[in-house]
XYZ file of C-alpha atoms in Angstrom:
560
model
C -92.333 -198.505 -71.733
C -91.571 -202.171 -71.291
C -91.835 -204.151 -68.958
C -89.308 -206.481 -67.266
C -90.508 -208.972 -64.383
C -87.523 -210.172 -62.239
C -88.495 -212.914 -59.708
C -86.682 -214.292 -56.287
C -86.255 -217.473 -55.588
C -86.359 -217.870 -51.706
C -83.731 -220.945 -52.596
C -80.384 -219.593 -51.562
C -78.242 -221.903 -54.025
C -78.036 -218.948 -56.678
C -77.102 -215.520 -56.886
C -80.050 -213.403 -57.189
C -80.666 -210.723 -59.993
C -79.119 -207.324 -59.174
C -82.461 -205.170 -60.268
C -80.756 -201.935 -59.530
C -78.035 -202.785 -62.338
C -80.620 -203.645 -64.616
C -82.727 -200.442 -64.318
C -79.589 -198.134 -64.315
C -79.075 -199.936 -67.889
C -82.746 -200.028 -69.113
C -84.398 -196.811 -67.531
C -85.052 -195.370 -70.629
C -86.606 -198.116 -72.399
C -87.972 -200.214 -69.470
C -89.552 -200.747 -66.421
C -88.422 -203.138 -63.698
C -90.678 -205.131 -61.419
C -89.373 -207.036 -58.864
C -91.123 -210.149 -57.225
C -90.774 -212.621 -54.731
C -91.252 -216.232 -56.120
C -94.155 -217.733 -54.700
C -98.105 -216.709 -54.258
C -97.186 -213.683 -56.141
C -96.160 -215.887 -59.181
C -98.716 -218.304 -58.746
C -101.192 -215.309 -59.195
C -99.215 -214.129 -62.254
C -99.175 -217.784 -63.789
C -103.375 -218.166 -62.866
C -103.917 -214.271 -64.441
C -101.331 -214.318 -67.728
C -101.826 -216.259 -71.315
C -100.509 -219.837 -70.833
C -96.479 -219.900 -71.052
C -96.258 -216.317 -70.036
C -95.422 -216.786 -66.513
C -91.580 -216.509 -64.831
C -90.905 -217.923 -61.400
C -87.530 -219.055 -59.289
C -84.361 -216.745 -59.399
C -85.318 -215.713 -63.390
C -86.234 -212.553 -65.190
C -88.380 -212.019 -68.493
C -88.951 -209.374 -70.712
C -92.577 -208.408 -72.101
C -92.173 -205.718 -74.688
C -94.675 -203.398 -75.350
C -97.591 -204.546 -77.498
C -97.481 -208.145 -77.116
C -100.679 -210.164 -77.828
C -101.401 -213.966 -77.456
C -101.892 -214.592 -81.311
C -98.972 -211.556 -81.860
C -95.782 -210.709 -80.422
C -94.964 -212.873 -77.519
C -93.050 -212.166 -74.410
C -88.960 -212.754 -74.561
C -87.904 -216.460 -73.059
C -87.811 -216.535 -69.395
C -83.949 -216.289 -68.646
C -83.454 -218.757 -65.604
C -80.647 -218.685 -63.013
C -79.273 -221.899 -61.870
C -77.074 -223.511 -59.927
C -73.589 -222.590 -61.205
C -74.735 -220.202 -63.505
C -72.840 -216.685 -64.005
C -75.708 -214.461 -62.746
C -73.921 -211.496 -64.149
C -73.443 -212.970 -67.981
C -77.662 -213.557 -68.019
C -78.049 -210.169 -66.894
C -76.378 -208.906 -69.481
C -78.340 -211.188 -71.556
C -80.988 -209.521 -70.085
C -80.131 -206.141 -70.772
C -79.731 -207.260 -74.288
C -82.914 -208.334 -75.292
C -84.099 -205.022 -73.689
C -81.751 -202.931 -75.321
C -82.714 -204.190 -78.766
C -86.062 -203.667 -78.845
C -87.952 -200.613 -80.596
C -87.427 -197.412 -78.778
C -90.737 -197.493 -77.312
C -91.261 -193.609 -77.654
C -91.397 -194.419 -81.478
C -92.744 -197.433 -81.555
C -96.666 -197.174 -82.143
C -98.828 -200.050 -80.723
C -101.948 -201.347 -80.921
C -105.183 -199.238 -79.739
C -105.472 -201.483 -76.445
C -102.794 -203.530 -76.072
C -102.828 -206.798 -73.406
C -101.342 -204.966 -70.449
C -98.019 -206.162 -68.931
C -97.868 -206.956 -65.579
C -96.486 -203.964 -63.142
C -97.127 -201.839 -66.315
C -98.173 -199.183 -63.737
C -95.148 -198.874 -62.061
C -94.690 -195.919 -60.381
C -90.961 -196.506 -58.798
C -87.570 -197.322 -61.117
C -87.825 -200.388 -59.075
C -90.906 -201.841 -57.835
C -91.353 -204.860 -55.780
C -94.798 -206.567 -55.052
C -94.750 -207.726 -51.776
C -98.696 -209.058 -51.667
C -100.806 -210.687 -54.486
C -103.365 -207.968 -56.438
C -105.479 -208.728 -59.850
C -103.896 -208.350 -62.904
C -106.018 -207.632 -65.901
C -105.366 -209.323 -69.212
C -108.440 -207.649 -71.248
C -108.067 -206.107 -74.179
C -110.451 -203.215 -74.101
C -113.759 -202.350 -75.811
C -113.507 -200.869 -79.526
C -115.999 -199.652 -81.427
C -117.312 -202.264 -83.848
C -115.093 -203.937 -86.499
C -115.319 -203.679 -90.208
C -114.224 -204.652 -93.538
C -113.568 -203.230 -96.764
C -111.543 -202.991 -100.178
C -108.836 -200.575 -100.979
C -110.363 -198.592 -103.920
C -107.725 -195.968 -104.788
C -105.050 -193.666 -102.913
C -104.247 -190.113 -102.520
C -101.738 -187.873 -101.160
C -98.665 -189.306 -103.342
C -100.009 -192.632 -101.416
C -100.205 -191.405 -97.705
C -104.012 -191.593 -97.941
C -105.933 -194.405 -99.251
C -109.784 -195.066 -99.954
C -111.696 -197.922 -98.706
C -115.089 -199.085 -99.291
C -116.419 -200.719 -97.065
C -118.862 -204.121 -96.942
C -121.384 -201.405 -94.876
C -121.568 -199.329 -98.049
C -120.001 -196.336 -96.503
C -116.818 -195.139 -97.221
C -113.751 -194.647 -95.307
C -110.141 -192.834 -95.307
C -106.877 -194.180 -93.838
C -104.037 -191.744 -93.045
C -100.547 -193.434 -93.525
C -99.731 -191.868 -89.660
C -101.986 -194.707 -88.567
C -99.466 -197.773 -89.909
C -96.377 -195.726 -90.460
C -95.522 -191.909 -90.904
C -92.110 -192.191 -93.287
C -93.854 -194.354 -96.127
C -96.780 -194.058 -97.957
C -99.654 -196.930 -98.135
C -98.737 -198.167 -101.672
C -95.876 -199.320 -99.818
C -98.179 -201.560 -97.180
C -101.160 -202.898 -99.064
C -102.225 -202.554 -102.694
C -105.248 -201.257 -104.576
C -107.598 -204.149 -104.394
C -106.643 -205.430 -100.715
C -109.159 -206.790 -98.042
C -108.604 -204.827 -94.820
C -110.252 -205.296 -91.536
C -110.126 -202.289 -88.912
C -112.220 -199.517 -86.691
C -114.300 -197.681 -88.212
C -114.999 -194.059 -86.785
C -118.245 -192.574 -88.378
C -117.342 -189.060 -86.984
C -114.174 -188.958 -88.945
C -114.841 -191.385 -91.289
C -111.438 -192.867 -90.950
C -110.587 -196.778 -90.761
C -107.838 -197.309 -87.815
C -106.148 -200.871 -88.998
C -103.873 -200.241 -85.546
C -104.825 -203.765 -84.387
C -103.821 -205.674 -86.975
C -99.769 -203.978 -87.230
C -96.992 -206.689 -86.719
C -95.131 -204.359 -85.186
C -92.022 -206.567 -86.617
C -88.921 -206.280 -84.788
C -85.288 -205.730 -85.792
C -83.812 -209.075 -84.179
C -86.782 -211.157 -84.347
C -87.061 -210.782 -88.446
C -83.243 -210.617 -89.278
C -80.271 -212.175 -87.898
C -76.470 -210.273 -87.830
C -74.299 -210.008 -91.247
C -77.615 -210.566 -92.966
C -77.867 -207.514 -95.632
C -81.293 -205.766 -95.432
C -83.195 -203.058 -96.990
C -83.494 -199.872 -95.232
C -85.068 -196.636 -96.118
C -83.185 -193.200 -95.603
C -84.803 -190.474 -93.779
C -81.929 -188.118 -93.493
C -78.800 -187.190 -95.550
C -75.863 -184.973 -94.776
C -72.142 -184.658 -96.209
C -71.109 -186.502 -92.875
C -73.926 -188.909 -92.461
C -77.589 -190.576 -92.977
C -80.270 -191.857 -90.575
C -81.453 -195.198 -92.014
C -84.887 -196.889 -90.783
C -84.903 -201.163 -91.660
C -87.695 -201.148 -89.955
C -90.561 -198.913 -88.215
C -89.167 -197.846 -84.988
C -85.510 -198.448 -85.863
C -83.199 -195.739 -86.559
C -79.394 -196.242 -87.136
C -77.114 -193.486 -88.132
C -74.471 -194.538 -90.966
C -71.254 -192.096 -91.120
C -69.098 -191.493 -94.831
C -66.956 -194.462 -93.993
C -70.155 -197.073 -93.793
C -71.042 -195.516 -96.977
C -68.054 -195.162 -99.320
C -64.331 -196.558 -99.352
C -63.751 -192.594 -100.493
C -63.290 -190.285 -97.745
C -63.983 -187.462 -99.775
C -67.321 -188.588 -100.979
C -70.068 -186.667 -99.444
C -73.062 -189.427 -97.908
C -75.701 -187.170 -99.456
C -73.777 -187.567 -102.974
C -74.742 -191.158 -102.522
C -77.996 -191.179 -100.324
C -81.487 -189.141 -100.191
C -84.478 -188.759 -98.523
C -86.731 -191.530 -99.452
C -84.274 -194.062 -101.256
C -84.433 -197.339 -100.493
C -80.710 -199.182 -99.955
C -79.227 -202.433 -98.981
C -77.105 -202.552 -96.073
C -75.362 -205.522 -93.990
C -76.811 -205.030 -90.346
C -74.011 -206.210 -88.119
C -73.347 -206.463 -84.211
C -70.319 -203.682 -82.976
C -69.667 -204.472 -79.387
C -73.137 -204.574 -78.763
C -74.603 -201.663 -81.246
C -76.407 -202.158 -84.180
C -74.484 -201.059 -87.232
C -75.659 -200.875 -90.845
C -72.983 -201.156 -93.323
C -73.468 -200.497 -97.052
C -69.903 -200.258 -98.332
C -69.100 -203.910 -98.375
C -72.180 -205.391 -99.689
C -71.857 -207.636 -103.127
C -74.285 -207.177 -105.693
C -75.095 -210.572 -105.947
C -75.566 -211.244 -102.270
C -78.808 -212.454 -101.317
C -81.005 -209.528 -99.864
C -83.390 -210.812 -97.143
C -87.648 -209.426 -97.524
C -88.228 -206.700 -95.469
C -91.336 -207.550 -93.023
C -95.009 -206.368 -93.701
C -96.662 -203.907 -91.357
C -99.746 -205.168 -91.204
C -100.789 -208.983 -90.938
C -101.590 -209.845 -94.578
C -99.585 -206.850 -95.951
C -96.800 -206.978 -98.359
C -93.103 -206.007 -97.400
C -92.940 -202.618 -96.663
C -89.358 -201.811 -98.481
C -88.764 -202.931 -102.224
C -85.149 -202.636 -104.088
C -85.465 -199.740 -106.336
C -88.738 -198.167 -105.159
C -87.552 -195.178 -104.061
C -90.175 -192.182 -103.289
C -90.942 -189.963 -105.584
C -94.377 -187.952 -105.132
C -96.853 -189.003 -107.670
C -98.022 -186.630 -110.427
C -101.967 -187.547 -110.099
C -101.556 -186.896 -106.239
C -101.196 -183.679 -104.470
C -101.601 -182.288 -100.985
C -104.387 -179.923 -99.571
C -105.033 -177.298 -102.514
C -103.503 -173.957 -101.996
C -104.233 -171.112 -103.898
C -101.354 -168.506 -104.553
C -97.943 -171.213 -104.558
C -95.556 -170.292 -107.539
C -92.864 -172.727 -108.848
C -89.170 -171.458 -108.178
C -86.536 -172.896 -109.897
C -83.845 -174.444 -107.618
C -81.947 -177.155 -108.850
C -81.418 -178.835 -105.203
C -83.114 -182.133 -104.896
C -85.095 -181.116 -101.333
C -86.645 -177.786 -103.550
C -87.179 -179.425 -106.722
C -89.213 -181.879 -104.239
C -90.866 -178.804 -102.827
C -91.543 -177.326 -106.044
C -92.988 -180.443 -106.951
C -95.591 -180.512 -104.225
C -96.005 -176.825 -104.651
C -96.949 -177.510 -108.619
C -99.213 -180.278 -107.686
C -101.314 -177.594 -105.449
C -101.298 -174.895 -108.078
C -102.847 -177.611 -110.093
C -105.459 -178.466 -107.595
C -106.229 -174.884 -106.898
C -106.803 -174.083 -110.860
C -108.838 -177.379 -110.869
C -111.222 -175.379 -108.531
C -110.722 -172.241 -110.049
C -112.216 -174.095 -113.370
C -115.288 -175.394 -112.186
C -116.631 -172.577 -111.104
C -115.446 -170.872 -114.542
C -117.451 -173.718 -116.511
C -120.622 -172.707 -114.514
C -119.787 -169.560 -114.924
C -119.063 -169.952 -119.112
C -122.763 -169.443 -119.916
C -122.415 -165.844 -118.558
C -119.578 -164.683 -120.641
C -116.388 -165.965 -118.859
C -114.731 -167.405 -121.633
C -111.307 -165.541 -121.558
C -111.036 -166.284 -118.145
C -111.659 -170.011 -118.844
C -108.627 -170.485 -121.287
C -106.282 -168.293 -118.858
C -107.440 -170.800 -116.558
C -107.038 -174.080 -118.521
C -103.598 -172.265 -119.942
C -102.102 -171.767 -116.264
C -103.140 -176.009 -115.555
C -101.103 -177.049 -118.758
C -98.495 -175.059 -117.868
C -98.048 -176.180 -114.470
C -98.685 -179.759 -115.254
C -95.527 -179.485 -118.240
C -93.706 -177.907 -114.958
C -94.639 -180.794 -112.520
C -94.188 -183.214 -115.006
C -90.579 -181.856 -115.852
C -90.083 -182.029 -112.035
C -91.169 -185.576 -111.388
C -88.634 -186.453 -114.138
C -85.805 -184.662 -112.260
C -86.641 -186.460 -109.145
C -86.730 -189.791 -110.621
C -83.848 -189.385 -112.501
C -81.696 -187.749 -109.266
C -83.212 -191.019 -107.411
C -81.527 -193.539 -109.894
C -78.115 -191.393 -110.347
C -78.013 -191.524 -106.482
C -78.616 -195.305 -106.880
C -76.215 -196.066 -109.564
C -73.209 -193.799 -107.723
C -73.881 -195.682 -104.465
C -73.346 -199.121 -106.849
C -70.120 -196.973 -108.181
C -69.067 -196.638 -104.735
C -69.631 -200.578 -103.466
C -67.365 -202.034 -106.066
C -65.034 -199.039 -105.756
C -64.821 -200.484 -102.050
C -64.775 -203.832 -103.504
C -61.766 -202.882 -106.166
C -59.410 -202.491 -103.492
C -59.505 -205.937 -101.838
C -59.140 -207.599 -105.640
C -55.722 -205.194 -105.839
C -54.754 -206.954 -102.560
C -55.676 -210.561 -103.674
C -53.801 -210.532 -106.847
C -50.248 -209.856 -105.578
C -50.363 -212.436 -102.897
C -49.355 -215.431 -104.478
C -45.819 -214.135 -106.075
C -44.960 -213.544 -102.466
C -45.027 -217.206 -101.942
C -43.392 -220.383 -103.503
C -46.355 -222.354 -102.174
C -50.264 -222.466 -103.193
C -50.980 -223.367 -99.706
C -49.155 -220.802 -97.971
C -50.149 -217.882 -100.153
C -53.906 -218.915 -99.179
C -53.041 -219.425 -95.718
C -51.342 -215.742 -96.082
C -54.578 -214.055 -97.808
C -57.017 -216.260 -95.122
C -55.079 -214.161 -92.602
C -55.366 -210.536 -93.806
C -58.777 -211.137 -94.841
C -59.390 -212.024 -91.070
C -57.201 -208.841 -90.168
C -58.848 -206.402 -92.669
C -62.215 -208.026 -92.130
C -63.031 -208.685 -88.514
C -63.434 -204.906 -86.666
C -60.618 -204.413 -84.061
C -63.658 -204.732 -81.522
C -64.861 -208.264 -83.014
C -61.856 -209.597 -82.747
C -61.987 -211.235 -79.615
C -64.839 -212.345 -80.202
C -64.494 -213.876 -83.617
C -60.582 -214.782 -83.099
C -58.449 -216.218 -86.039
C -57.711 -219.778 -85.294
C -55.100 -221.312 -88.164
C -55.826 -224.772 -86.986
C -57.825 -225.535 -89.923
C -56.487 -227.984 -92.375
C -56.503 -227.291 -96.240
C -57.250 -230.473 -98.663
C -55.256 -231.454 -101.829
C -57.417 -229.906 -104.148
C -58.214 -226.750 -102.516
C -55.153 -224.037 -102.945
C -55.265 -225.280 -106.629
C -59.279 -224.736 -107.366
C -58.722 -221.303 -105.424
C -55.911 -220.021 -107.864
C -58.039 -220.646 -111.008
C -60.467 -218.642 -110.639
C -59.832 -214.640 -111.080
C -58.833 -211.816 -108.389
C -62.437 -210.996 -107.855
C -64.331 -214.366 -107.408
C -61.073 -215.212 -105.353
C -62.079 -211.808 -103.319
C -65.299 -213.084 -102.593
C -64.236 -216.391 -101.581
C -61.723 -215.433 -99.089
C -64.413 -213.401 -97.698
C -66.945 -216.189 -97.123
C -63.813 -218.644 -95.992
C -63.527 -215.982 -93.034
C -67.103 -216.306 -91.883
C -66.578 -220.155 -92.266
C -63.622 -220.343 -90.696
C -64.827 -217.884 -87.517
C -67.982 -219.593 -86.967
C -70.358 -217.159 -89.010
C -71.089 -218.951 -91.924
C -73.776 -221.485 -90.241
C -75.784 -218.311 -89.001
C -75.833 -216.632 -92.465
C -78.811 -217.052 -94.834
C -76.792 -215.880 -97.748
C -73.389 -218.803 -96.833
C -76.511 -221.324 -97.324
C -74.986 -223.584 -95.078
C -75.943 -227.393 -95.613
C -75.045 -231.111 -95.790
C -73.437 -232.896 -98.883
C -75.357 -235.509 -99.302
C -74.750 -238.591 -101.074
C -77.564 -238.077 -103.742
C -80.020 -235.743 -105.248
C -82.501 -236.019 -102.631
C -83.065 -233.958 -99.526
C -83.679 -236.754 -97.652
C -80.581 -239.063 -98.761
C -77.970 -239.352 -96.265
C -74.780 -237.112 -95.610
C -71.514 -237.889 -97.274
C -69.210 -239.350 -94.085
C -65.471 -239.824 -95.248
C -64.975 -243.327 -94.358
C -61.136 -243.169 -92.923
C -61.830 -240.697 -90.200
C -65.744 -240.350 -90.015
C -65.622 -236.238 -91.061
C -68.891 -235.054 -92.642
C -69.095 -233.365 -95.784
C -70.514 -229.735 -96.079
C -71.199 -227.461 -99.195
C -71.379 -223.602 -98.300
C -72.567 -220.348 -101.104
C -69.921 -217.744 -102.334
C -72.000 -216.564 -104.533
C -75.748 -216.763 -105.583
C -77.736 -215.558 -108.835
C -75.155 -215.685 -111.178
C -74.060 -218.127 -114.025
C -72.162 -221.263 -112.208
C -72.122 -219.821 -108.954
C -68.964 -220.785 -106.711
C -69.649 -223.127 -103.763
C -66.953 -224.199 -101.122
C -67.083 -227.853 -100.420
C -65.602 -228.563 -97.039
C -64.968 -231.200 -94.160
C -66.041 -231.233 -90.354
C -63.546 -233.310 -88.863
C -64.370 -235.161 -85.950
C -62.619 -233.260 -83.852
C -64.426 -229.583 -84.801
C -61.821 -228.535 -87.340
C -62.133 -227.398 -90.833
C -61.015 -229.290 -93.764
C -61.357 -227.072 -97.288
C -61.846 -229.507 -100.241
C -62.075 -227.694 -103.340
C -63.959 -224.290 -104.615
C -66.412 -225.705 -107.468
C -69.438 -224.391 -109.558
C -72.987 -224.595 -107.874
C -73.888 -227.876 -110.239
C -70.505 -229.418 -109.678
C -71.752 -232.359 -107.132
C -68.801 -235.228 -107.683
C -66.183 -234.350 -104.951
């Protein structure tokens, strides 16, 4: 579990925590320790890492796993004078709420213990100072090697180690759902446990254990891989530890498409991971093919990202599981059998393997018939695997290319919208005002609403409407679409908007363009990125917080 240390301040000018609240919102995925500011948190300040102390009327999360040179505790969250006691709690439960279900999540061998972590009681108070431990353990001693080859379609790999011995490691050791190819590559320096009675490396301490919040930021569009798929939805994992259902309508514009027409076992997607009232959400429907797609994290310090676009799984033909001896092939054309008979055609194969070396010793002695049967029955289920593998890879990029389909499907609706807008106005300005609006409306979930509210107090420039209307129904689509997150506030916390000063030169350190008559700064924001003359929106701050559009250009356009 982890942990959460809530501390009271025996100054009465501030509403204390309410730890009962807390736990009836974090039971499942935390402990709460209550503790009375003083001794008690001079002890904890004397006993933890440096900065990982909490005192007064605060509370501060310490997740499971954390480590002084690894993940760090969450920011102390301090109540003050004044402050609304019951909006930090919340902020509180937050935090909490979005970390790793830590009944997945796997940690380090001996993690640094957090305080209280043996709480017995929902709530516990400490009510007299006691030692707190900080060490780490005692391992057994640490070792080195290079990644030689892998096995198992990639769930086991091979390491040779600097001692001269030789070593497994079993993908359930980083992460169950993805093989090793996906985590390090042939050639790689890793550092672990060795244990000589298994003769298997354990690289537990050096995971990131990366977490969903801490690596990406909301409306950023990630890669996730999918573990499940039914007609009615998928289970998607961004990350170890994290795993978010989608339903048809997060999927496909088309509610008669079936999610498992579009989505399988072991593809890898892009989806926008976005905040619904609180709940993580992944949405793939709405994502542009140009957007920018943020690198997943690494599992392992010195790794490399764990998801790739397009590199789905599909079992590898050299690779097989354990050998079995009597497994046929049956011919089912659904894409969880074909996998099966996939697997099942890579153990015939290693079972005739073994079948043929002891024929070859045998040859001397008059086996020979038996020998071709035998190297017959390996050609003929290496054509069948072969055939196989080709069926997977090709039902992996069909599935890939209809979930494309179904994006710009999605997409081909809004354009219908855009075009018709202007004849519905005698004015440029008003028609863009119009199409702003219903973006907002058609954009912005019913629950966001308040939270991102329209505000029409923005002020459109001379040259804007006109630059807008020259460009076609779909680059207008996309722009009204990143005007929205401007014009709500999102822009500035999206990688892909690029957000950033005009300046008055080339150079990243000349000065910001300031309109002279009213002192408003000048900003330049992405609509698109990777394409030929990608569309930027220049745009005012006014001194007075309002927006100002100025014109929609091409990315090397510069002269406003």
């Amino acid at each position: 579990m982890h942990s959460i240390i809530v501390t009271r301040s025996l100054r009465r000018d501030c509403a204390d925590f309410d730890t009962e609240t807390i736990y009836d919102e974090v039971k499942d995925w935390a402990e709460v320790i209550e503790v009375p500011s003083g001794r008690i948190t001079y002890e904890l300040r004397d006993n933890l890492p440096r900065g990982w102390d909490v005192f007064g009327t605060a509370a501060r999360v310490y997740p499971i796993g954390i480590s002084e040179d690894g993940i760090p505790p969450g920011k102390p969250h301090i109540v003050r004078p004044g402050d609304s006691v019951e909006q930090i709690t919340n902020e509180v439960i937050d935090e909490v709420l979005f970390l790793p279900n830590p009944r997945t999540l796997v940690v380090p061998t001996a993690p640094t213990p957090g305080p209280g972590r043996r709480a017995a009681e929902p709530v516990r108070t400490i009510a007299s100072p006691g030692s707190i431990s900080t060490a780490t353990g005692s391992h057994t001693a640490l070792v080195s090697g290079i990644v030689t080859g892998f096995r198992d379609n990639g769930f086991t790999a091979d390491v040779a180690l600097d001692t001269g011995k030789t070593a497994e490691l079993k993908s359930e050791d980083v992460y169950a759902d993805a093989p090793l190819t996906w985590v390090f590559s042939e050639g790689s320096r890793l550092s672990g446990i060795y244990d000589p009675k298994k003769k298997q490396l354990s690289l537990r301490d050096s995971l990131t254990h990366p977490r969903l919040l801490q690596h990406y930021s909301w409306n950023q569009v990630v890669l996730c891989l999918v573990l499940e798929a039914s007609a009615e939805f998928a289970v998607l994992t961004p990350m170890p530890g994290e795993k978010i259902t989608v339903w048809r309508e997060d999927v496909s514009s088309n509610e008669l498409d079936d999610v498992d027409s579009l989505l399988a076992p072991g593809q890898v997607v892009v989806a926008r991971l976005v905040n619904a009232a609180g709940v993580r959400k992944l949405v793939l429907v709405d994502v542009d093919d140009d957007e920018p797609v943020a690198t997943a994290p690494s599992l392992i310090r010195g790794g490399i990202p764990w998801l790739a676009l397009d590199r789905d799984y599909v079992p590898e033909l050299s690779e097989s599981e354990q050998a079995a001896v009597t497994l046929g092939i049956p011919a089912i054309p659904t894409a969880e059998k074909q996998g099966d008979a996939l697997r099942q055609a890579l153990l015939k194969i290693d079972a005739l393997k073994s079948q043929l070396a002891v024929l070859r010793r045998q040859e001397a002695s008059g086996s020979i018939d038996e020998l071709a049967l035998a190297l017959e029955q390996v050609a003929h289920y290496r054509d069948e695997a072969n055939k196989l593998r080709t069926l997977l890879k090709s039902k992996s990029e069909a599935l890939n290319e209809a979930h494309k389909a179904a994006r710009k499907k999605a997409r081909s609706h809004d354009v219908v919208v855009v075009s018709n807008a202007r004849e519905k106005f005698l004015d440029d300005e008003l028609a863009l005002r119009h199409e702003l609006y219903m973006e907002w409306v058609e954009r912005v979930p019913a629950n966001e609403k308040s939270e991102y509210p329209w505000n029409e107090n923005y002020k459109v420039g001379p040259k804007f409407a006109a630059s807008f209307y020259t460009h076609d129904a779909a680059l207008r689509a996309k722009t009204l679409k990143a005007l929205t997150q401007l014009l709500t506030g999102r822009a500035d916390r999206m990688k892909a908007r690029e957000v950033h000063p005009k300046r008055i030169g080339m150079g990243g350190d000349d000065p910001q363009m300031v309109r002279d008559e009213d002192g408003a700064t000048c900003w330049r924001m992405s609509v698109e990125s990777g394409v030929a003359a990608a569309r930027r929106v220049h745009y005012w701050k006014l001194p007075d917080g309002r927006i100002e559009l100025h014109e929609l250009v091409a990315h090397d356009t510069f002269v406003l």
